[in-house]
């Protein structure tokens, strides 16, 4: 309690100071008590001592009073804030209710922008952010990758799969410090339970799979190491909680129940915990021991004993607890050492002694790669695209809010004149935009649910995602984006509207605009146009790339082709593969070819060891003199055995010589080669009549009788490959690796789907004991390769058209508003002799200028950002002049169309009416 200058006390009126208020109160009561003692006859000094003695510990009293005062003050502040918010929300609701069309336009615009971002976040969250549900401490898990060049052509690549011997070798080397598990990708399998057949997603995994992931069974148990012995695995299974719920009704008696999966009888021994669907994006319904994987033979050995034959296992590792010093570098060093030793011992032909094992994150999309998967690359670009769409939506909403605020200039000016603070006015206007964005956020959740499913199907159609599109994380993200967008879009219009020229705004008949408002709105439209140009240029580049890729001559009539085969799985996986299946398959396909050829819509059938774009063989060969033919781009030639009808069925075209005939089957060895083979092997001679020795040196020489145009083997985009087509060996009583493995069907493209279904039924009749027939179109092999360009073209186009529409609305609103504000000026011009053409030129010229500035800025931005998609284009420059000019022309047309209605109103307006109104 100290004396304080009077001037400082007056400042407390504007700013609350609890300490000073308490000091003043205590001082007042002390003075009152001193005055009482003085009135009783005591001197002031004696009265002051007695008063302080009665007061006791004033410091403690002061502290308690300050604490009470601060609590009361905070309570009043909160109550005042809530009351102000209630008033602002009520005022905003009443204001928006008076203009439902305006509110609906903003909600729709923001819902599209926010919903697109929420849908993209849902996909990106699954790809890059969210760990699989139920996995313990996912950050400490590592997925093993192999950096190798043992593939065809010695091309370096990074793969996330290993063979079983490689896995077992690394597992033994790391066993003292880390646990390893291997599993196969989830795939569709048939499951029969009590006579009811359904399709489930199944995965084969080692017994440590669940313990490495830190997963515990909900009921029952997981299978043990003994039940997972390679070549002697027990037929037991673990099902997911989702399958337990949907198929078995959460019946605890499911344990011990037998189901037939992939034609093998498994016993269910456990149920995985709720939410757990595996370690990858794909949802898995049932896990089977890797040891129960069907036993296939590679030569005289099972697949799990051949170093490279089973390279389909994904490997996870987790460092064992209490093992310091076990770093990624240590795992890589040890794994690489034993892997290279295994290559030397297990591979006789070109072992890869330079391979490296690389530990990477659990999420495969974040793993090391030389060439990102198209799906991941597209997802990364789409994040940027949706952000651009949101920015365009924000700019358009800001424009609408600015127009609304400018139309309320007189109302706002009256409120300011009556004493409302600019801060409170800005808060009220921001409350309106925030309310609109919250409503838009709710609508955006619906948009995200629909668009998210569409994105999943478009970007990753082969993936069966686990979990809903709109999760809690996505909902929270949507809410946060909605709030940020509402504030961001409403801030500039609110600040602009809170600074009107009160004198002009309060005048009756004064215009409701100003130069600053028009300039800000024009700037927002320029920004929308520029961003729209970026998206439209991206769409144009992808469309050009897609058209050029589709124009590539594959050498086949791909749109007409179907290929089919069947697989045989023995009931006991521990039994050696029955070689009689080769003969059974080939003989059955011969019968199927005859039946299918008679089906309506079928033009031709053929048999082959591999269908177009889906496989081939590589065998040792040499010239008659013993020399080895040159390798093209360090790649071995491809050999395919075909029936004579193969050429008519596939559309492979002959350039010289003759095709294979029925007489060539079992006769003198002959073959047909492609132009690349003829040009590479016999550059200075005629290839017709030349011969090649296949397999052993004692084999007869195979003579070239015809040359065909080049056709693609693997990819839509590939370098020329040497291809040799040999006649199939006629089915015999003994198995032969040269017998047919595939049926090829040429059909009317309009009836392709029906023919595929009937082909599947025919194969089912012929092979009742085999797995469900595999029937696919050649286009299904091509479509995944076209997907990056198709996705880029469709998604960029969709977002670009949306952005263009929003920009057109913005241009129209700015021009229409400008015409309304300049009505007096145009009336004076008309009164002074300006004709309608000059008025139209004035209005349209303004729109063209706004669009022109946006187009120029957008083209510069598109050129600068083009490098982000350059690697995904084919035969198209990122600054393709045709695309740039086309986009500029489209925007010019938009400017003319958007300017047409305001120009017509300006041209037909009566000058006398406008001048009288002023």
mmCIF file with all atom_site columns, C-alpha atoms in Angstrom, residues 584-703:
data_model
loop_
_atom_site.group_PDB
_atom_site.id
_atom_site.type_symbol
_atom_site.label_atom_id
_atom_site.label_alt_id
_atom_site.label_comp_id
_atom_site.label_asym_id
_atom_site.label_entity_id
_atom_site.label_seq_id
_atom_site.pdbx_PDB_ins_code
_atom_site.Cartn_x
_atom_site.Cartn_y
_atom_site.Cartn_z
_atom_site.occupancy
_atom_site.B_iso_or_equiv
_atom_site.pdbx_formal_charge
_atom_site.auth_seq_id
_atom_site.auth_comp_id
_atom_site.auth_asym_id
_atom_site.auth_atom_id
_atom_site.pdbx_PDB_model_num
ATOM 1   C CA . UNK A 1 584 ? -3.233  -81.887 -68.049 1.00 0.00 ? 584 UNK A CA 1
ATOM 2   C CA . UNK A 1 585 ? -3.063  -78.112 -68.497 1.00 0.00 ? 585 UNK A CA 1
ATOM 3   C CA . UNK A 1 586 ? -1.819  -78.245 -72.082 1.00 0.00 ? 586 UNK A CA 1
ATOM 4   C CA . UNK A 1 587 ? -4.357  -80.880 -73.185 1.00 0.00 ? 587 UNK A CA 1
ATOM 5   C CA . UNK A 1 588 ? -7.176  -78.990 -71.456 1.00 0.00 ? 588 UNK A CA 1
ATOM 6   C CA . UNK A 1 589 ? -6.219  -75.703 -73.101 1.00 0.00 ? 589 UNK A CA 1
ATOM 7   C CA . UNK A 1 590 ? -6.327  -77.365 -76.527 1.00 0.00 ? 590 UNK A CA 1
ATOM 8   C CA . UNK A 1 591 ? -9.911  -78.435 -75.817 1.00 0.00 ? 591 UNK A CA 1
ATOM 9   C CA . UNK A 1 592 ? -10.754 -75.002 -74.385 1.00 0.00 ? 592 UNK A CA 1
ATOM 10  C CA . UNK A 1 593 ? -9.425  -73.281 -77.523 1.00 0.00 ? 593 UNK A CA 1
ATOM 11  C CA . UNK A 1 594 ? -11.826 -75.277 -79.676 1.00 0.00 ? 594 UNK A CA 1
ATOM 12  C CA . UNK A 1 595 ? -14.812 -74.586 -77.411 1.00 0.00 ? 595 UNK A CA 1
ATOM 13  C CA . UNK A 1 596 ? -14.116 -70.887 -76.952 1.00 0.00 ? 596 UNK A CA 1
ATOM 14  C CA . UNK A 1 597 ? -13.534 -70.360 -80.693 1.00 0.00 ? 597 UNK A CA 1
ATOM 15  C CA . UNK A 1 598 ? -17.198 -71.262 -81.287 1.00 0.00 ? 598 UNK A CA 1
ATOM 16  C CA . UNK A 1 599 ? -18.510 -68.656 -78.821 1.00 0.00 ? 599 UNK A CA 1
ATOM 17  C CA . UNK A 1 600 ? -20.332 -65.587 -80.225 1.00 0.00 ? 600 UNK A CA 1
ATOM 18  C CA . UNK A 1 601 ? -18.049 -62.568 -80.501 1.00 0.00 ? 601 UNK A CA 1
ATOM 19  C CA . UNK A 1 602 ? -14.847 -64.666 -80.620 1.00 0.00 ? 602 UNK A CA 1
ATOM 20  C CA . UNK A 1 603 ? -12.739 -64.085 -83.729 1.00 0.00 ? 603 UNK A CA 1
ATOM 21  C CA . UNK A 1 604 ? -9.772  -66.407 -83.079 1.00 0.00 ? 604 UNK A CA 1
ATOM 22  C CA . UNK A 1 605 ? -8.066  -68.442 -80.357 1.00 0.00 ? 605 UNK A CA 1
ATOM 23  C CA . UNK A 1 606 ? -4.460  -69.506 -79.902 1.00 0.00 ? 606 UNK A CA 1
ATOM 24  C CA . UNK A 1 607 ? -2.122  -71.223 -77.437 1.00 0.00 ? 607 UNK A CA 1
ATOM 25  C CA . UNK A 1 608 ? 1.198   -69.948 -76.149 1.00 0.00 ? 608 UNK A CA 1
ATOM 26  C CA . UNK A 1 609 ? 3.757   -70.374 -73.405 1.00 0.00 ? 609 UNK A CA 1
ATOM 27  C CA . UNK A 1 610 ? 3.121   -66.724 -72.481 1.00 0.00 ? 610 UNK A CA 1
ATOM 28  C CA . UNK A 1 611 ? 0.564   -64.106 -73.596 1.00 0.00 ? 611 UNK A CA 1
ATOM 29  C CA . UNK A 1 612 ? 1.410   -60.634 -74.937 1.00 0.00 ? 612 UNK A CA 1
ATOM 30  C CA . UNK A 1 613 ? 2.827   -58.304 -72.287 1.00 0.00 ? 613 UNK A CA 1
ATOM 31  C CA . UNK A 1 614 ? 2.623   -61.024 -69.631 1.00 0.00 ? 614 UNK A CA 1
ATOM 32  C CA . UNK A 1 615 ? 5.700   -63.218 -69.831 1.00 0.00 ? 615 UNK A CA 1
ATOM 33  C CA . UNK A 1 616 ? 8.356   -64.994 -71.865 1.00 0.00 ? 616 UNK A CA 1
ATOM 34  C CA . UNK A 1 617 ? 11.336  -67.323 -71.417 1.00 0.00 ? 617 UNK A CA 1
ATOM 35  C CA . UNK A 1 618 ? 15.074  -66.775 -71.665 1.00 0.00 ? 618 UNK A CA 1
ATOM 36  C CA . UNK A 1 619 ? 17.207  -69.705 -72.752 1.00 0.00 ? 619 UNK A CA 1
ATOM 37  C CA . UNK A 1 620 ? 20.809  -70.249 -73.707 1.00 0.00 ? 620 UNK A CA 1
ATOM 38  C CA . UNK A 1 621 ? 21.498  -70.013 -77.444 1.00 0.00 ? 621 UNK A CA 1
ATOM 39  C CA . UNK A 1 622 ? 24.357  -69.668 -79.938 1.00 0.00 ? 622 UNK A CA 1
ATOM 40  C CA . UNK A 1 623 ? 25.069  -69.598 -83.645 1.00 0.00 ? 623 UNK A CA 1
ATOM 41  C CA . UNK A 1 624 ? 25.893  -72.711 -85.643 1.00 0.00 ? 624 UNK A CA 1
ATOM 42  C CA . UNK A 1 625 ? 29.622  -71.939 -85.303 1.00 0.00 ? 625 UNK A CA 1
ATOM 43  C CA . UNK A 1 626 ? 29.401  -71.855 -81.491 1.00 0.00 ? 626 UNK A CA 1
ATOM 44  C CA . UNK A 1 627 ? 29.604  -68.069 -81.082 1.00 0.00 ? 627 UNK A CA 1
ATOM 45  C CA . UNK A 1 628 ? 27.097  -66.354 -78.782 1.00 0.00 ? 628 UNK A CA 1
ATOM 46  C CA . UNK A 1 629 ? 24.795  -63.726 -80.349 1.00 0.00 ? 629 UNK A CA 1
ATOM 47  C CA . UNK A 1 630 ? 25.256  -60.159 -79.109 1.00 0.00 ? 630 UNK A CA 1
ATOM 48  C CA . UNK A 1 631 ? 23.060  -59.049 -76.202 1.00 0.00 ? 631 UNK A CA 1
ATOM 49  C CA . UNK A 1 632 ? 20.913  -56.025 -76.890 1.00 0.00 ? 632 UNK A CA 1
ATOM 50  C CA . UNK A 1 633 ? 21.281  -53.457 -74.090 1.00 0.00 ? 633 UNK A CA 1
ATOM 51  C CA . UNK A 1 634 ? 22.748  -56.242 -71.947 1.00 0.00 ? 634 UNK A CA 1
ATOM 52  C CA . UNK A 1 635 ? 19.443  -58.125 -72.139 1.00 0.00 ? 635 UNK A CA 1
ATOM 53  C CA . UNK A 1 636 ? 18.915  -61.747 -73.135 1.00 0.00 ? 636 UNK A CA 1
ATOM 54  C CA . UNK A 1 637 ? 16.528  -62.493 -76.010 1.00 0.00 ? 637 UNK A CA 1
ATOM 55  C CA . UNK A 1 638 ? 12.968  -63.550 -75.268 1.00 0.00 ? 638 UNK A CA 1
ATOM 56  C CA . UNK A 1 639 ? 11.623  -66.870 -76.489 1.00 0.00 ? 639 UNK A CA 1
ATOM 57  C CA . UNK A 1 640 ? 7.896   -67.685 -76.761 1.00 0.00 ? 640 UNK A CA 1
ATOM 58  C CA . UNK A 1 641 ? 6.370   -70.960 -77.972 1.00 0.00 ? 641 UNK A CA 1
ATOM 59  C CA . UNK A 1 642 ? 3.132   -70.367 -79.879 1.00 0.00 ? 642 UNK A CA 1
ATOM 60  C CA . UNK A 1 643 ? 0.512   -72.163 -81.948 1.00 0.00 ? 643 UNK A CA 1
ATOM 61  C CA . UNK A 1 644 ? 0.231   -71.203 -85.626 1.00 0.00 ? 644 UNK A CA 1
ATOM 62  C CA . UNK A 1 645 ? -2.977  -69.235 -84.969 1.00 0.00 ? 645 UNK A CA 1
ATOM 63  C CA . UNK A 1 646 ? -1.051  -66.970 -82.571 1.00 0.00 ? 646 UNK A CA 1
ATOM 64  C CA . UNK A 1 647 ? -0.343  -64.380 -85.262 1.00 0.00 ? 647 UNK A CA 1
ATOM 65  C CA . UNK A 1 648 ? -3.950  -64.072 -86.419 1.00 0.00 ? 648 UNK A CA 1
ATOM 66  C CA . UNK A 1 649 ? -5.142  -63.916 -82.803 1.00 0.00 ? 649 UNK A CA 1
ATOM 67  C CA . UNK A 1 650 ? -2.707  -61.293 -81.544 1.00 0.00 ? 650 UNK A CA 1
ATOM 68  C CA . UNK A 1 651 ? -2.319  -59.181 -84.668 1.00 0.00 ? 651 UNK A CA 1
ATOM 69  C CA . UNK A 1 652 ? 1.472   -59.559 -84.844 1.00 0.00 ? 652 UNK A CA 1
ATOM 70  C CA . UNK A 1 653 ? 2.303   -58.504 -88.407 1.00 0.00 ? 653 UNK A CA 1
ATOM 71  C CA . UNK A 1 654 ? 4.609   -60.292 -90.843 1.00 0.00 ? 654 UNK A CA 1
ATOM 72  C CA . UNK A 1 655 ? 7.061   -58.169 -92.815 1.00 0.00 ? 655 UNK A CA 1
ATOM 73  C CA . UNK A 1 656 ? 8.982   -60.848 -94.758 1.00 0.00 ? 656 UNK A CA 1
ATOM 74  C CA . UNK A 1 657 ? 9.020   -64.603 -95.163 1.00 0.00 ? 657 UNK A CA 1
ATOM 75  C CA . UNK A 1 658 ? 6.217   -66.755 -93.790 1.00 0.00 ? 658 UNK A CA 1
ATOM 76  C CA . UNK A 1 659 ? 4.456   -67.478 -90.524 1.00 0.00 ? 659 UNK A CA 1
ATOM 77  C CA . UNK A 1 660 ? 4.378   -70.757 -88.615 1.00 0.00 ? 660 UNK A CA 1
ATOM 78  C CA . UNK A 1 661 ? 1.993   -73.472 -89.817 1.00 0.00 ? 661 UNK A CA 1
ATOM 79  C CA . UNK A 1 662 ? 0.588   -76.730 -88.437 1.00 0.00 ? 662 UNK A CA 1
ATOM 80  C CA . UNK A 1 663 ? 3.226   -78.593 -90.446 1.00 0.00 ? 663 UNK A CA 1
ATOM 81  C CA . UNK A 1 664 ? 5.953   -76.943 -88.347 1.00 0.00 ? 664 UNK A CA 1
ATOM 82  C CA . UNK A 1 665 ? 4.720   -78.619 -85.152 1.00 0.00 ? 665 UNK A CA 1
ATOM 83  C CA . UNK A 1 666 ? 6.942   -81.638 -84.626 1.00 0.00 ? 666 UNK A CA 1
ATOM 84  C CA . UNK A 1 667 ? 8.738   -81.087 -87.939 1.00 0.00 ? 667 UNK A CA 1
ATOM 85  C CA . UNK A 1 668 ? 12.036  -79.433 -88.849 1.00 0.00 ? 668 UNK A CA 1
ATOM 86  C CA . UNK A 1 669 ? 12.839  -76.800 -86.186 1.00 0.00 ? 669 UNK A CA 1
ATOM 87  C CA . UNK A 1 670 ? 11.839  -73.348 -87.467 1.00 0.00 ? 670 UNK A CA 1
ATOM 88  C CA . UNK A 1 671 ? 11.064  -70.013 -85.909 1.00 0.00 ? 671 UNK A CA 1
ATOM 89  C CA . UNK A 1 672 ? 9.857   -66.491 -86.609 1.00 0.00 ? 672 UNK A CA 1
ATOM 90  C CA . UNK A 1 673 ? 11.897  -63.556 -85.284 1.00 0.00 ? 673 UNK A CA 1
ATOM 91  C CA . UNK A 1 674 ? 11.152  -59.879 -84.946 1.00 0.00 ? 674 UNK A CA 1
ATOM 92  C CA . UNK A 1 675 ? 12.891  -57.084 -86.827 1.00 0.00 ? 675 UNK A CA 1
ATOM 93  C CA . UNK A 1 676 ? 15.157  -56.264 -83.879 1.00 0.00 ? 676 UNK A CA 1
ATOM 94  C CA . UNK A 1 677 ? 16.473  -59.837 -83.799 1.00 0.00 ? 677 UNK A CA 1
ATOM 95  C CA . UNK A 1 678 ? 17.137  -59.848 -87.550 1.00 0.00 ? 678 UNK A CA 1
ATOM 96  C CA . UNK A 1 679 ? 18.828  -56.456 -87.439 1.00 0.00 ? 679 UNK A CA 1
ATOM 97  C CA . UNK A 1 680 ? 20.957  -57.283 -84.358 1.00 0.00 ? 680 UNK A CA 1
ATOM 98  C CA . UNK A 1 681 ? 22.013  -60.872 -85.119 1.00 0.00 ? 681 UNK A CA 1
ATOM 99  C CA . UNK A 1 682 ? 22.523  -60.614 -88.869 1.00 0.00 ? 682 UNK A CA 1
ATOM 100 C CA . UNK A 1 683 ? 23.185  -56.925 -89.632 1.00 0.00 ? 683 UNK A CA 1
ATOM 101 C CA . UNK A 1 684 ? 24.904  -57.612 -92.972 1.00 0.00 ? 684 UNK A CA 1
ATOM 102 C CA . UNK A 1 685 ? 22.895  -60.607 -94.152 1.00 0.00 ? 685 UNK A CA 1
ATOM 103 C CA . UNK A 1 686 ? 19.357  -61.733 -94.795 1.00 0.00 ? 686 UNK A CA 1
ATOM 104 C CA . UNK A 1 687 ? 17.951  -63.252 -91.595 1.00 0.00 ? 687 UNK A CA 1
ATOM 105 C CA . UNK A 1 688 ? 15.659  -65.601 -93.537 1.00 0.00 ? 688 UNK A CA 1
ATOM 106 C CA . UNK A 1 689 ? 17.385  -68.982 -93.708 1.00 0.00 ? 689 UNK A CA 1
ATOM 107 C CA . UNK A 1 690 ? 19.751  -68.288 -90.824 1.00 0.00 ? 690 UNK A CA 1
ATOM 108 C CA . UNK A 1 691 ? 19.594  -70.552 -87.794 1.00 0.00 ? 691 UNK A CA 1
ATOM 109 C CA . UNK A 1 692 ? 20.121  -70.542 -84.032 1.00 0.00 ? 692 UNK A CA 1
ATOM 110 C CA . UNK A 1 693 ? 20.970  -73.444 -81.705 1.00 0.00 ? 693 UNK A CA 1
ATOM 111 C CA . UNK A 1 694 ? 18.900  -73.484 -78.504 1.00 0.00 ? 694 UNK A CA 1
ATOM 112 C CA . UNK A 1 695 ? 19.805  -75.197 -75.231 1.00 0.00 ? 695 UNK A CA 1
ATOM 113 C CA . UNK A 1 696 ? 22.654  -77.726 -75.662 1.00 0.00 ? 696 UNK A CA 1
ATOM 114 C CA . UNK A 1 697 ? 25.260  -77.621 -78.413 1.00 0.00 ? 697 UNK A CA 1
ATOM 115 C CA . UNK A 1 698 ? 23.946  -80.964 -79.687 1.00 0.00 ? 698 UNK A CA 1
ATOM 116 C CA . UNK A 1 699 ? 20.443  -79.564 -80.276 1.00 0.00 ? 699 UNK A CA 1
ATOM 117 C CA . UNK A 1 700 ? 19.334  -79.131 -83.888 1.00 0.00 ? 700 UNK A CA 1
ATOM 118 C CA . UNK A 1 701 ? 19.622  -75.684 -85.423 1.00 0.00 ? 701 UNK A CA 1
ATOM 119 C CA . UNK A 1 702 ? 16.366  -73.736 -85.612 1.00 0.00 ? 702 UNK A CA 1
ATOM 120 C CA . UNK A 1 703 ? 15.928  -71.907 -88.937 1.00 0.00 ? 703 UNK A CA 1
#
